[in-house]
PDB file of C-alpha atoms in Angstrom:
ATOM      1  CA  UNK B   1       0.000   0.000   0.000  1.00  0.00           C
ATOM      2  CA  UNK B   2       1.384   3.411  -0.959  1.00  0.00           C
ATOM      3  CA  UNK B   3       1.028   6.679   0.968  1.00  0.00           C
ATOM      4  CA  UNK B   4      -1.989   7.967  -0.980  1.00  0.00           C
ATOM      5  CA  UNK B   5      -3.903   4.707  -0.497  1.00  0.00           C
ATOM      6  CA  UNK B   6      -3.115   4.625   3.213  1.00  0.00           C
ATOM      7  CA  UNK B   7      -4.176   8.264   3.598  1.00  0.00           C
ATOM      8  CA  UNK B   8      -7.454   7.641   1.783  1.00  0.00           C
ATOM      9  CA  UNK B   9      -8.311   4.683   4.011  1.00  0.00           C
ATOM     10  CA  UNK B  10      -7.419   6.563   7.200  1.00  0.00           C
ATOM     11  CA  UNK B  11      -9.425   9.630   6.115  1.00  0.00           C
ATOM     12  CA  UNK B  12     -12.495   7.472   5.565  1.00  0.00           C
ATOM     13  CA  UNK B  13     -11.984   5.920   8.988  1.00  0.00           C
ATOM     14  CA  UNK B  14     -11.479   9.315  10.653  1.00  0.00           C
ATOM     15  CA  UNK B  15     -14.594  10.813   9.077  1.00  0.00           C
ATOM     16  CA  UNK B  16     -16.746   8.138  10.718  1.00  0.00           C
ATOM     17  CA  UNK B  17     -15.799   9.396  14.180  1.00  0.00           C
ATOM     18  CA  UNK B  18     -15.690  13.158  13.595  1.00  0.00           C
ATOM     19  CA  UNK B  19     -18.705  15.358  14.232  1.00  0.00           C
ATOM     20  CA  UNK B  20     -17.310  18.271  12.199  1.00  0.00           C
ATOM     21  CA  UNK B  21     -15.267  16.449   9.562  1.00  0.00           C
ATOM     22  CA  UNK B  22     -11.676  15.341   9.871  1.00  0.00           C
ATOM     23  CA  UNK B  23      -8.689  17.650   9.478  1.00  0.00           C
ATOM     24  CA  UNK B  24      -6.767  16.835   6.292  1.00  0.00           C
ATOM     25  CA  UNK B  25      -3.370  17.949   7.626  1.00  0.00           C
ATOM     26  CA  UNK B  26      -3.874  16.003  10.841  1.00  0.00           C
ATOM     27  CA  UNK B  27      -4.877  12.923   8.854  1.00  0.00           C
ATOM     28  CA  UNK B  28      -1.713  13.216   6.766  1.00  0.00           C
ATOM     29  CA  UNK B  29       0.422  13.572   9.895  1.00  0.00           C
ATOM     30  CA  UNK B  30      -1.047  10.404  11.398  1.00  0.00           C
ATOM     31  CA  UNK B  31      -0.350   8.389   8.252  1.00  0.00           C
ATOM     32  CA  UNK B  32       3.123   9.960   7.923  1.00  0.00           C
ATOM     33  CA  UNK B  33       3.910   8.725  11.430  1.00  0.00           C
ATOM     34  CA  UNK B  34       2.900   5.107  10.786  1.00  0.00           C
ATOM     35  CA  UNK B  35       6.040   4.112   8.851  1.00  0.00           C
ATOM     36  CA  UNK B  36       8.989   5.552   6.993  1.00  0.00           C
ATOM     37  CA  UNK B  37       7.587   6.374   3.564  1.00  0.00           C
ATOM     38  CA  UNK B  38      10.838   7.899   2.281  1.00  0.00           C
ATOM     39  CA  UNK B  39      11.972   6.836  -1.179  1.00  0.00           C
ATOM     40  CA  UNK B  40      15.413   8.424  -0.744  1.00  0.00           C
ATOM     41  CA  UNK B  41      16.829   7.878   2.748  1.00  0.00           C
ATOM     42  CA  UNK B  42      16.696   5.232   5.459  1.00  0.00           C
ATOM     43  CA  UNK B  43      16.911   5.886   9.182  1.00  0.00           C
ATOM     44  CA  UNK B  44      20.445   4.480   9.137  1.00  0.00           C
ATOM     45  CA  UNK B  45      21.549   6.753   6.289  1.00  0.00           C
ATOM     46  CA  UNK B  46      20.030   9.766   8.065  1.00  0.00           C
ATOM     47  CA  UNK B  47      21.920   8.884  11.248  1.00  0.00           C
ATOM     48  CA  UNK B  48      25.177   8.525   9.311  1.00  0.00           C
ATOM     49  CA  UNK B  49      24.622  11.923   7.670  1.00  0.00           C
ATOM     50  CA  UNK B  50      23.971  13.617  11.000  1.00  0.00           C
ATOM     51  CA  UNK B  51      27.017  12.102  12.669  1.00  0.00           C
ATOM     52  CA  UNK B  52      29.159  13.339   9.785  1.00  0.00           C
ATOM     53  CA  UNK B  53      27.707  16.833  10.144  1.00  0.00           C
ATOM     54  CA  UNK B  54      28.586  16.813  13.845  1.00  0.00           C
ATOM     55  CA  UNK B  55      32.056  15.442  13.170  1.00  0.00           C
ATOM     56  CA  UNK B  56      32.863  17.943  10.402  1.00  0.00           C
ATOM     57  CA  UNK B  57      31.435  21.044  12.078  1.00  0.00           C
ATOM     58  CA  UNK B  58      34.216  23.671  12.098  1.00  0.00           C
ATOM     59  CA  UNK B  59      32.670  25.870  14.802  1.00  0.00           C
ATOM     60  CA  UNK B  60      34.730  26.171  17.983  1.00  0.00           C
ATOM     61  CA  UNK B  61      33.508  27.665  21.251  1.00  0.00           C
ATOM     62  CA  UNK B  62      35.618  29.235  23.980  1.00  0.00           C
ATOM     63  CA  UNK B  63      34.360  30.443  27.350  1.00  0.00           C
ATOM     64  CA  UNK B  64      35.373  34.075  27.927  1.00  0.00           C
ATOM     65  CA  UNK B  65      34.538  36.725  30.561  1.00  0.00           C
ATOM     66  CA  UNK B  66      31.247  38.488  29.886  1.00  0.00           C
ATOM     67  CA  UNK B  67      32.866  41.910  29.659  1.00  0.00           C
ATOM     68  CA  UNK B  68      35.256  40.637  26.965  1.00  0.00           C
ATOM     69  CA  UNK B  69      32.420  40.036  24.474  1.00  0.00           C
ATOM     70  CA  UNK B  70      33.168  42.207  21.420  1.00  0.00           C
ATOM     71  CA  UNK B  71      30.222  44.382  20.434  1.00  0.00           C
ATOM     72  CA  UNK B  72      28.551  43.990  23.821  1.00  0.00           C
ATOM     73  CA  UNK B  73      28.679  46.382  26.772  1.00  0.00           C
ATOM     74  CA  UNK B  74      27.008  47.401  30.016  1.00  0.00           C
ATOM     75  CA  UNK B  75      24.569  50.307  29.814  1.00  0.00           C
ATOM     76  CA  UNK B  76      24.834  52.012  33.193  1.00  0.00           C
ATOM     77  CA  UNK B  77      21.790  54.228  32.602  1.00  0.00           C
ATOM     78  CA  UNK B  78      19.459  51.300  31.891  1.00  0.00           C
ATOM     79  CA  UNK B  79      21.308  48.811  34.063  1.00  0.00           C
ATOM     80  CA  UNK B  80      21.436  46.172  31.312  1.00  0.00           C
ATOM     81  CA  UNK B  81      24.132  44.356  29.357  1.00  0.00           C
ATOM     82  CA  UNK B  82      23.368  44.349  25.652  1.00  0.00           C
ATOM     83  CA  UNK B  83      24.546  44.581  22.055  1.00  0.00           C
ATOM     84  CA  UNK B  84      25.945  47.892  20.860  1.00  0.00           C
ATOM     85  CA  UNK B  85      23.464  47.907  17.939  1.00  0.00           C
ATOM     86  CA  UNK B  86      20.522  47.918  20.322  1.00  0.00           C
ATOM     87  CA  UNK B  87      19.269  44.709  18.692  1.00  0.00           C
ATOM     88  CA  UNK B  88      19.231  40.985  19.581  1.00  0.00           C
ATOM     89  CA  UNK B  89      18.813  40.625  23.362  1.00  0.00           C
ATOM     90  CA  UNK B  90      20.064  42.065  26.637  1.00  0.00           C
ATOM     91  CA  UNK B  91      20.583  40.821  30.181  1.00  0.00           C
ATOM     92  CA  UNK B  92      18.464  42.555  32.798  1.00  0.00           C
ATOM     93  CA  UNK B  93      17.385  41.857  36.352  1.00  0.00           C
ATOM     94  CA  UNK B  94      13.948  40.905  37.657  1.00  0.00           C
ATOM     95  CA  UNK B  95      12.571  40.783  41.202  1.00  0.00           C
ATOM     96  CA  UNK B  96      10.057  37.992  41.711  1.00  0.00           C
ATOM     97  CA  UNK B  97       7.464  38.218  44.524  1.00  0.00           C
ATOM     98  CA  UNK B  98       4.453  36.303  45.880  1.00  0.00           C
ATOM     99  CA  UNK B  99       5.929  32.911  45.042  1.00  0.00           C
ATOM    100  CA  UNK B 100       3.976  30.822  47.554  1.00  0.00           C
ATOM    101  CA  UNK B 101       3.596  27.961  45.064  1.00  0.00           C
ATOM    102  CA  UNK B 102       7.337  27.794  44.361  1.00  0.00           C
ATOM    103  CA  UNK B 103      10.356  26.345  46.188  1.00  0.00           C
ATOM    104  CA  UNK B 104      11.413  29.792  47.492  1.00  0.00           C
ATOM    105  CA  UNK B 105       8.202  31.196  48.945  1.00  0.00           C
ATOM    106  CA  UNK B 106       9.608  34.641  49.718  1.00  0.00           C
ATOM    107  CA  UNK B 107      10.568  35.392  46.121  1.00  0.00           C
ATOM    108  CA  UNK B 108      13.965  36.038  44.583  1.00  0.00           C
ATOM    109  CA  UNK B 109      16.067  38.256  42.301  1.00  0.00           C
ATOM    110  CA  UNK B 110      17.674  36.942  39.130  1.00  0.00           C
ATOM    111  CA  UNK B 111      19.223  37.995  35.821  1.00  0.00           C
ATOM    112  CA  UNK B 112      17.109  37.169  32.780  1.00  0.00           C
ATOM    113  CA  UNK B 113      17.514  37.420  28.990  1.00  0.00           C
ATOM    114  CA  UNK B 114      15.166  39.830  27.235  1.00  0.00           C
ATOM    115  CA  UNK B 115      14.695  39.828  23.460  1.00  0.00           C
ATOM    116  CA  UNK B 116      14.628  43.327  21.985  1.00  0.00           C
ATOM    117  CA  UNK B 117      11.012  44.005  21.006  1.00  0.00           C
ATOM    118  CA  UNK B 118       9.925  40.779  22.758  1.00  0.00           C
ATOM    119  CA  UNK B 119       9.141  39.186  19.376  1.00  0.00           C
ATOM    120  CA  UNK B 120      11.865  36.576  19.587  1.00  0.00           C
ATOM    121  CA  UNK B 121      12.455  34.793  16.341  1.00  0.00           C
ATOM    122  CA  UNK B 122      11.005  32.991  13.386  1.00  0.00           C
ATOM    123  CA  UNK B 123      11.113  29.205  13.301  1.00  0.00           C
ATOM    124  CA  UNK B 124      10.076  27.912   9.905  1.00  0.00           C
ATOM    125  CA  UNK B 125       9.810  24.396   8.515  1.00  0.00           C
ATOM    126  CA  UNK B 126       9.468  23.866   4.755  1.00  0.00           C
ATOM    127  CA  UNK B 127       7.259  21.000   3.604  1.00  0.00           C
ATOM    128  CA  UNK B 128       7.211  19.535   0.123  1.00  0.00           C
ATOM    129  CA  UNK B 129       5.461  16.552  -1.424  1.00  0.00           C
ATOM    130  CA  UNK B 130       7.736  14.478  -3.627  1.00  0.00           C
ATOM    131  CA  UNK B 131       5.916  11.689  -5.464  1.00  0.00           C
ATOM    132  CA  UNK B 132       2.913  12.462  -3.175  1.00  0.00           C
ATOM    133  CA  UNK B 133       4.965  11.825  -0.012  1.00  0.00           C
ATOM    134  CA  UNK B 134       5.451  14.773   2.406  1.00  0.00           C
ATOM    135  CA  UNK B 135       9.041  15.687   3.326  1.00  0.00           C
ATOM    136  CA  UNK B 136      10.375  18.383   5.651  1.00  0.00           C
ATOM    137  CA  UNK B 137      13.564  20.359   5.092  1.00  0.00           C
ATOM    138  CA  UNK B 138      15.681  20.310   8.257  1.00  0.00           C
ATOM    139  CA  UNK B 139      19.053  21.851   8.987  1.00  0.00           C
ATOM    140  CA  UNK B 140      21.882  20.279  11.000  1.00  0.00           C
ATOM    141  CA  UNK B 141      22.569  23.626  12.633  1.00  0.00           C
ATOM    142  CA  UNK B 142      25.455  24.526  14.940  1.00  0.00           C
ATOM    143  CA  UNK B 143      24.740  26.799  17.898  1.00  0.00           C
ATOM    144  CA  UNK B 144      27.294  27.715  20.604  1.00  0.00           C
ATOM    145  CA  UNK B 145      25.063  26.535  23.452  1.00  0.00           C
ATOM    146  CA  UNK B 146      24.031  23.163  22.029  1.00  0.00           C
ATOM    147  CA  UNK B 147      25.112  20.156  24.156  1.00  0.00           C
ATOM    148  CA  UNK B 148      26.601  18.439  21.098  1.00  0.00           C
ATOM    149  CA  UNK B 149      27.198  21.601  19.059  1.00  0.00           C
ATOM    150  CA  UNK B 150      24.973  20.489  16.130  1.00  0.00           C
ATOM    151  CA  UNK B 151      21.254  19.761  16.349  1.00  0.00           C
ATOM    152  CA  UNK B 152      18.562  18.942  13.801  1.00  0.00           C
ATOM    153  CA  UNK B 153      16.746  22.265  13.511  1.00  0.00           C
ATOM    154  CA  UNK B 154      14.010  23.890  11.420  1.00  0.00           C
ATOM    155  CA  UNK B 155      14.667  25.104   7.878  1.00  0.00           C
ATOM    156  CA  UNK B 156      14.836  28.650   9.219  1.00  0.00           C
ATOM    157  CA  UNK B 157      15.831  29.549  12.769  1.00  0.00           C
ATOM    158  CA  UNK B 158      16.465  33.271  13.140  1.00  0.00           C
ATOM    159  CA  UNK B 159      15.676  36.186  15.414  1.00  0.00           C
ATOM    160  CA  UNK B 160      14.009  39.197  13.860  1.00  0.00           C
ATOM    161  CA  UNK B 161      17.273  41.048  14.469  1.00  0.00           C
ATOM    162  CA  UNK B 162      18.962  38.437  12.259  1.00  0.00           C
ATOM    163  CA  UNK B 163      16.279  38.893   9.617  1.00  0.00           C
ATOM    164  CA  UNK B 164      16.938  42.657   9.681  1.00  0.00           C
ATOM    165  CA  UNK B 165      20.649  41.831   9.335  1.00  0.00           C
ATOM    166  CA  UNK B 166      21.508  43.867  12.442  1.00  0.00           C
ATOM    167  CA  UNK B 167      24.652  41.748  12.755  1.00  0.00           C
ATOM    168  CA  UNK B 168      25.920  43.067   9.423  1.00  0.00           C
ATOM    169  CA  UNK B 169      26.006  39.563   7.982  1.00  0.00           C
ATOM    170  CA  UNK B 170      24.006  37.703   5.350  1.00  0.00           C
ATOM    171  CA  UNK B 171      20.244  37.366   5.208  1.00  0.00           C
ATOM    172  CA  UNK B 172      19.279  33.966   6.689  1.00  0.00           C
ATOM    173  CA  UNK B 173      18.743  31.354   4.002  1.00  0.00           C
ATOM    174  CA  UNK B 174      15.101  30.486   3.173  1.00  0.00           C
ATOM    175  CA  UNK B 175      13.800  33.551   5.070  1.00  0.00           C
ATOM    176  CA  UNK B 176      11.708  34.663   2.078  1.00  0.00           C
ATOM    177  CA  UNK B 177       9.643  31.466   2.242  1.00  0.00           C
ATOM    178  CA  UNK B 178       8.342  32.486   5.672  1.00  0.00           C
ATOM    179  CA  UNK B 179       8.421  36.297   5.565  1.00  0.00           C
ATOM    180  CA  UNK B 180       6.565  36.478   2.225  1.00  0.00           C
ATOM    181  CA  UNK B 181       5.299  32.948   1.451  1.00  0.00           C
ATOM    182  CA  UNK B 182       2.722  34.307  -1.011  1.00  0.00           C
ATOM    183  CA  UNK B 183       5.520  35.509  -3.296  1.00  0.00           C
ATOM    184  CA  UNK B 184       6.911  31.975  -3.661  1.00  0.00           C
ATOM    185  CA  UNK B 185       3.514  30.281  -3.998  1.00  0.00           C
ATOM    186  CA  UNK B 186       3.874  28.863  -0.509  1.00  0.00           C
ATOM    187  CA  UNK B 187       0.874  27.532   1.401  1.00  0.00           C
ATOM    188  CA  UNK B 188       0.958  28.364   5.125  1.00  0.00           C
ATOM    189  CA  UNK B 189      -0.093  25.266   7.072  1.00  0.00           C
ATOM    190  CA  UNK B 190       0.833  26.517  10.541  1.00  0.00           C
ATOM    191  CA  UNK B 191       1.492  30.037  11.822  1.00  0.00           C
ATOM    192  CA  UNK B 192       1.428  30.617  15.554  1.00  0.00           C
ATOM    193  CA  UNK B 193       3.324  32.337  18.358  1.00  0.00           C
ATOM    194  CA  UNK B 194       4.940  29.830  20.721  1.00  0.00           C
ATOM    195  CA  UNK B 195       6.310  30.500  24.203  1.00  0.00           C
ATOM    196  CA  UNK B 196       9.886  29.942  25.384  1.00  0.00           C
ATOM    197  CA  UNK B 197      11.512  29.034  28.721  1.00  0.00           C
ATOM    198  CA  UNK B 198      10.039  31.610  31.112  1.00  0.00           C
ATOM    199  CA  UNK B 199      12.585  30.837  33.812  1.00  0.00           C
ATOM    200  CA  UNK B 200      15.510  32.144  31.758  1.00  0.00           C
ATOM    201  CA  UNK B 201      13.917  34.236  28.978  1.00  0.00           C
ATOM    202  CA  UNK B 202      11.782  37.304  29.716  1.00  0.00           C
ATOM    203  CA  UNK B 203       8.479  37.427  27.793  1.00  0.00           C
ATOM    204  CA  UNK B 204      10.184  35.519  24.955  1.00  0.00           C
ATOM    205  CA  UNK B 205       8.155  33.976  22.166  1.00  0.00           C
ATOM    206  CA  UNK B 206       8.849  32.611  18.698  1.00  0.00           C
ATOM    207  CA  UNK B 207       6.681  32.487  15.615  1.00  0.00           C
ATOM    208  CA  UNK B 208       6.446  28.881  14.430  1.00  0.00           C
ATOM    209  CA  UNK B 209       5.518  28.228  10.806  1.00  0.00           C
ATOM    210  CA  UNK B 210       5.082  25.333   8.405  1.00  0.00           C
ATOM    211  CA  UNK B 211       4.967  26.369   4.754  1.00  0.00           C
ATOM    212  CA  UNK B 212       4.293  23.883   1.970  1.00  0.00           C
ATOM    213  CA  UNK B 213       5.820  24.497  -1.445  1.00  0.00           C
ATOM    214  CA  UNK B 214       5.233  22.834  -4.798  1.00  0.00           C
ATOM    215  CA  UNK B 215       7.634  20.984  -7.085  1.00  0.00           C
ATOM    216  CA  UNK B 216       7.981  24.008  -9.362  1.00  0.00           C
ATOM    217  CA  UNK B 217       9.350  26.307  -6.636  1.00  0.00           C
ATOM    218  CA  UNK B 218      13.060  27.028  -7.029  1.00  0.00           C
ATOM    219  CA  UNK B 219      15.108  26.591  -3.880  1.00  0.00           C
ATOM    220  CA  UNK B 220      18.433  28.281  -3.126  1.00  0.00           C
ATOM    221  CA  UNK B 221      21.563  26.166  -3.314  1.00  0.00           C
ATOM    222  CA  UNK B 222      21.834  24.092  -0.158  1.00  0.00           C
ATOM    223  CA  UNK B 223      24.858  22.928   1.804  1.00  0.00           C
ATOM    224  CA  UNK B 224      25.212  19.379   3.104  1.00  0.00           C
ATOM    225  CA  UNK B 225      23.675  20.466   6.421  1.00  0.00           C
ATOM    226  CA  UNK B 226      20.179  20.476   4.855  1.00  0.00           C
ATOM    227  CA  UNK B 227      18.211  17.284   4.424  1.00  0.00           C
ATOM    228  CA  UNK B 228      14.668  16.397   3.314  1.00  0.00           C
ATOM    229  CA  UNK B 229      13.262  14.068   5.967  1.00  0.00           C
ATOM    230  CA  UNK B 230       9.920  12.406   6.538  1.00  0.00           C
ATOM    231  CA  UNK B 231       7.958  13.091   9.704  1.00  0.00           C
ATOM    232  CA  UNK B 232       8.554   9.486  10.723  1.00  0.00           C
ATOM    233  CA  UNK B 233      12.321   9.980  10.471  1.00  0.00           C
ATOM    234  CA  UNK B 234      12.220  13.166  12.542  1.00  0.00           C
ATOM    235  CA  UNK B 235      10.215  11.440  15.242  1.00  0.00           C
ATOM    236  CA  UNK B 236      12.597   8.480  15.266  1.00  0.00           C
ATOM    237  CA  UNK B 237      15.555  10.796  15.832  1.00  0.00           C
ATOM    238  CA  UNK B 238      13.802  12.433  18.785  1.00  0.00           C
ATOM    239  CA  UNK B 239      14.640   9.182  20.590  1.00  0.00           C
ATOM    240  CA  UNK B 240      18.344  10.050  20.276  1.00  0.00           C
ATOM    241  CA  UNK B 241      19.814  12.182  23.066  1.00  0.00           C
ATOM    242  CA  UNK B 242      19.639  15.908  22.129  1.00  0.00           C
ATOM    243  CA  UNK B 243      19.748  15.290  18.372  1.00  0.00           C
ATOM    244  CA  UNK B 244      16.497  17.118  17.558  1.00  0.00           C
ATOM    245  CA  UNK B 245      16.195  20.713  18.752  1.00  0.00           C
ATOM    246  CA  UNK B 246      13.299  21.842  20.966  1.00  0.00           C
ATOM    247  CA  UNK B 247      12.278  24.292  18.231  1.00  0.00           C
ATOM    248  CA  UNK B 248      11.512  21.614  15.660  1.00  0.00           C
ATOM    249  CA  UNK B 249       9.797  19.540  18.350  1.00  0.00           C
ATOM    250  CA  UNK B 250       7.507  22.486  19.103  1.00  0.00           C
ATOM    251  CA  UNK B 251       6.614  22.990  15.447  1.00  0.00           C
ATOM    252  CA  UNK B 252       5.788  19.357  14.666  1.00  0.00           C
ATOM    253  CA  UNK B 253       3.738  19.032  17.872  1.00  0.00           C
ATOM    254  CA  UNK B 254       1.030  20.832  15.904  1.00  0.00           C
ATOM    255  CA  UNK B 255       0.824  17.997  13.374  1.00  0.00           C
TER     256      UNK B 255
END
């Protein structure tokens, strides 16, 4: 049985138990999760690819004193430590009170990270059907705070400061598919603000998106860090320790 046949049978089954009609995207996600429908990669080949990406990652990280961070400084007037551009995020203090339901009932003071503008970032996952089978474009992305340096991340993972190129660098790859999906004939399947860790990040949220594109859409040239994976493959790799980032987990939780 191929994917289309399995989806048709499950949709018929789902419609029998739904009072308002079944959700087509949810039906697809259920069938996608039943087995690995990929015609291009196996779980073993995906694992080998990811291990190579981790092994060959050139990024190096060195712990340095906070005040030695180039381009960052302490603003005495505001009492925060932030980027000289005024973008990205800054470190501020908060005083927490009335914490009777917490471990420290009298409250506490702590530093906390605050995103400039509070809008956080954009987390986008591209979806494409190849021979009727849905695939998702993931990125083996290196971040300095990752436990194993490289994690399987969404197609696009960028703060709005990055998208505005406040760092003076390049525009994040694939950003146009999520900033202006209508210009690339993209179909928005999911678009929602998602919360972050409120114990370390102040009022932080990210916009999560899934955009489906057709076969005729031209994609920019991709490095080896990008890979089209099925939903089943992504879920299988969640079983591996810290391989799949929390951002991509949050996005696919909608499916």
